Amino acid sequence: MPSQEHLNFINKLNDSKIPRQNQLIANRLFMKNFPRETTGAEIEHCFQTFGPVHDVKIIAKENTYVLNYLQM
């Protein structure tokens, strides 16, 4: 079961008021400090409002960090 911190984080991403661009540009986005239990599907769902998500990779090193990679 996801923690409350995790759910709050996902809700913040979903409620983002960042304006969408009219022109689509391929981008790669590297993110960190997501809760460990965040899934690729959750990241994709949050960012697909800004354009199609082509790939999500989660790179987790045990006891150190989680790096999320998103290509749009």
Tab-separated table of C-alpha atoms in Angstrom:
chain	number	residue	atom	x	y	z
A	1	MET	CA	0.000	0.000	0.000
A	2	PRO	CA	1.450	3.411	-0.968
A	3	SER	CA	2.405	5.751	1.847
A	4	GLN	CA	0.563	9.035	2.386
A	5	GLU	CA	3.734	10.893	1.358
A	6	HIS	CA	3.729	8.974	-1.929
A	7	LEU	CA	0.049	9.739	-2.581
A	8	ASN	CA	0.556	13.443	-1.784
A	9	PHE	CA	3.486	13.588	-4.206
A	10	ILE	CA	1.478	12.004	-7.041
A	11	ASN	CA	-1.452	14.360	-6.366
A	12	LYS	CA	0.870	17.381	-6.590
A	13	LEU	CA	2.092	16.229	-9.996
A	14	ASN	CA	-1.456	15.626	-11.228
A	15	ASP	CA	-2.636	19.054	-10.017
A	16	SER	CA	0.191	20.927	-11.727
A	17	LYS	CA	-0.877	24.170	-13.392
A	18	ILE	CA	2.058	24.329	-15.806
A	19	PRO	CA	0.770	25.624	-19.166
A	20	ARG	CA	1.066	23.297	-22.138
A	21	GLN	CA	3.161	24.267	-25.127
A	22	ASN	CA	1.741	24.456	-28.655
A	23	GLN	CA	4.873	22.969	-30.168
A	24	LEU	CA	6.043	19.470	-29.285
A	25	ILE	CA	9.779	19.033	-28.820
A	26	ALA	CA	11.363	15.692	-27.972
A	27	ASN	CA	12.721	15.892	-24.441
A	28	ARG	CA	14.465	13.731	-21.931
A	29	LEU	CA	13.891	14.418	-18.301
A	30	PHE	CA	15.915	12.970	-15.448
A	31	MET	CA	14.275	13.141	-12.038
A	32	LYS	CA	15.184	12.008	-8.562
A	33	ASN	CA	13.775	12.031	-5.038
A	34	PHE	CA	10.601	10.214	-6.003
A	35	PRO	CA	9.329	7.843	-3.329
A	36	ARG	CA	10.763	4.355	-3.915
A	37	GLU	CA	7.326	2.845	-4.508
A	38	THR	CA	6.543	5.164	-7.458
A	39	THR	CA	5.877	3.117	-10.599
A	40	GLY	CA	6.644	3.890	-14.219
A	41	ALA	CA	2.911	3.890	-14.956
A	42	GLU	CA	2.328	6.583	-12.305
A	43	ILE	CA	5.090	8.764	-13.723
A	44	GLU	CA	3.734	8.293	-17.246
A	45	HIS	CA	0.203	9.152	-16.118
A	46	CYS	CA	1.375	12.371	-14.452
A	47	PHE	CA	3.383	13.603	-17.428
A	48	GLN	CA	1.142	12.538	-20.329
A	49	THR	CA	-0.938	15.703	-19.842
A	50	PHE	CA	2.068	17.585	-21.303
A	51	GLY	CA	2.402	15.319	-24.352
A	52	PRO	CA	2.948	11.700	-25.328
A	53	VAL	CA	5.376	9.805	-23.107
A	54	HIS	CA	7.570	7.450	-25.125
A	55	ASP	CA	9.609	5.819	-22.401
A	56	VAL	CA	9.932	5.715	-18.617
A	57	LYS	CA	12.864	4.030	-16.913
A	58	ILE	CA	13.400	3.715	-13.180
A	59	ILE	CA	16.955	3.060	-12.073
A	60	ALA	CA	17.136	2.087	-8.411
A	61	LYS	CA	20.354	1.490	-6.538
A	62	GLU	CA	19.838	-0.393	-3.325
A	63	ASN	CA	20.057	1.872	-0.252
A	64	THR	CA	21.165	4.927	-2.229
A	65	TYR	CA	18.837	6.589	-4.710
A	66	VAL	CA	16.166	6.207	-7.344
A	67	LEU	CA	16.636	7.963	-10.680
A	68	ASN	CA	13.687	8.275	-13.052
A	69	TYR	CA	14.197	8.841	-16.759
A	70	LEU	CA	11.344	10.080	-18.936
A	71	GLN	CA	11.430	10.627	-22.699
A	72	MET	CA	8.688	12.654	-24.335
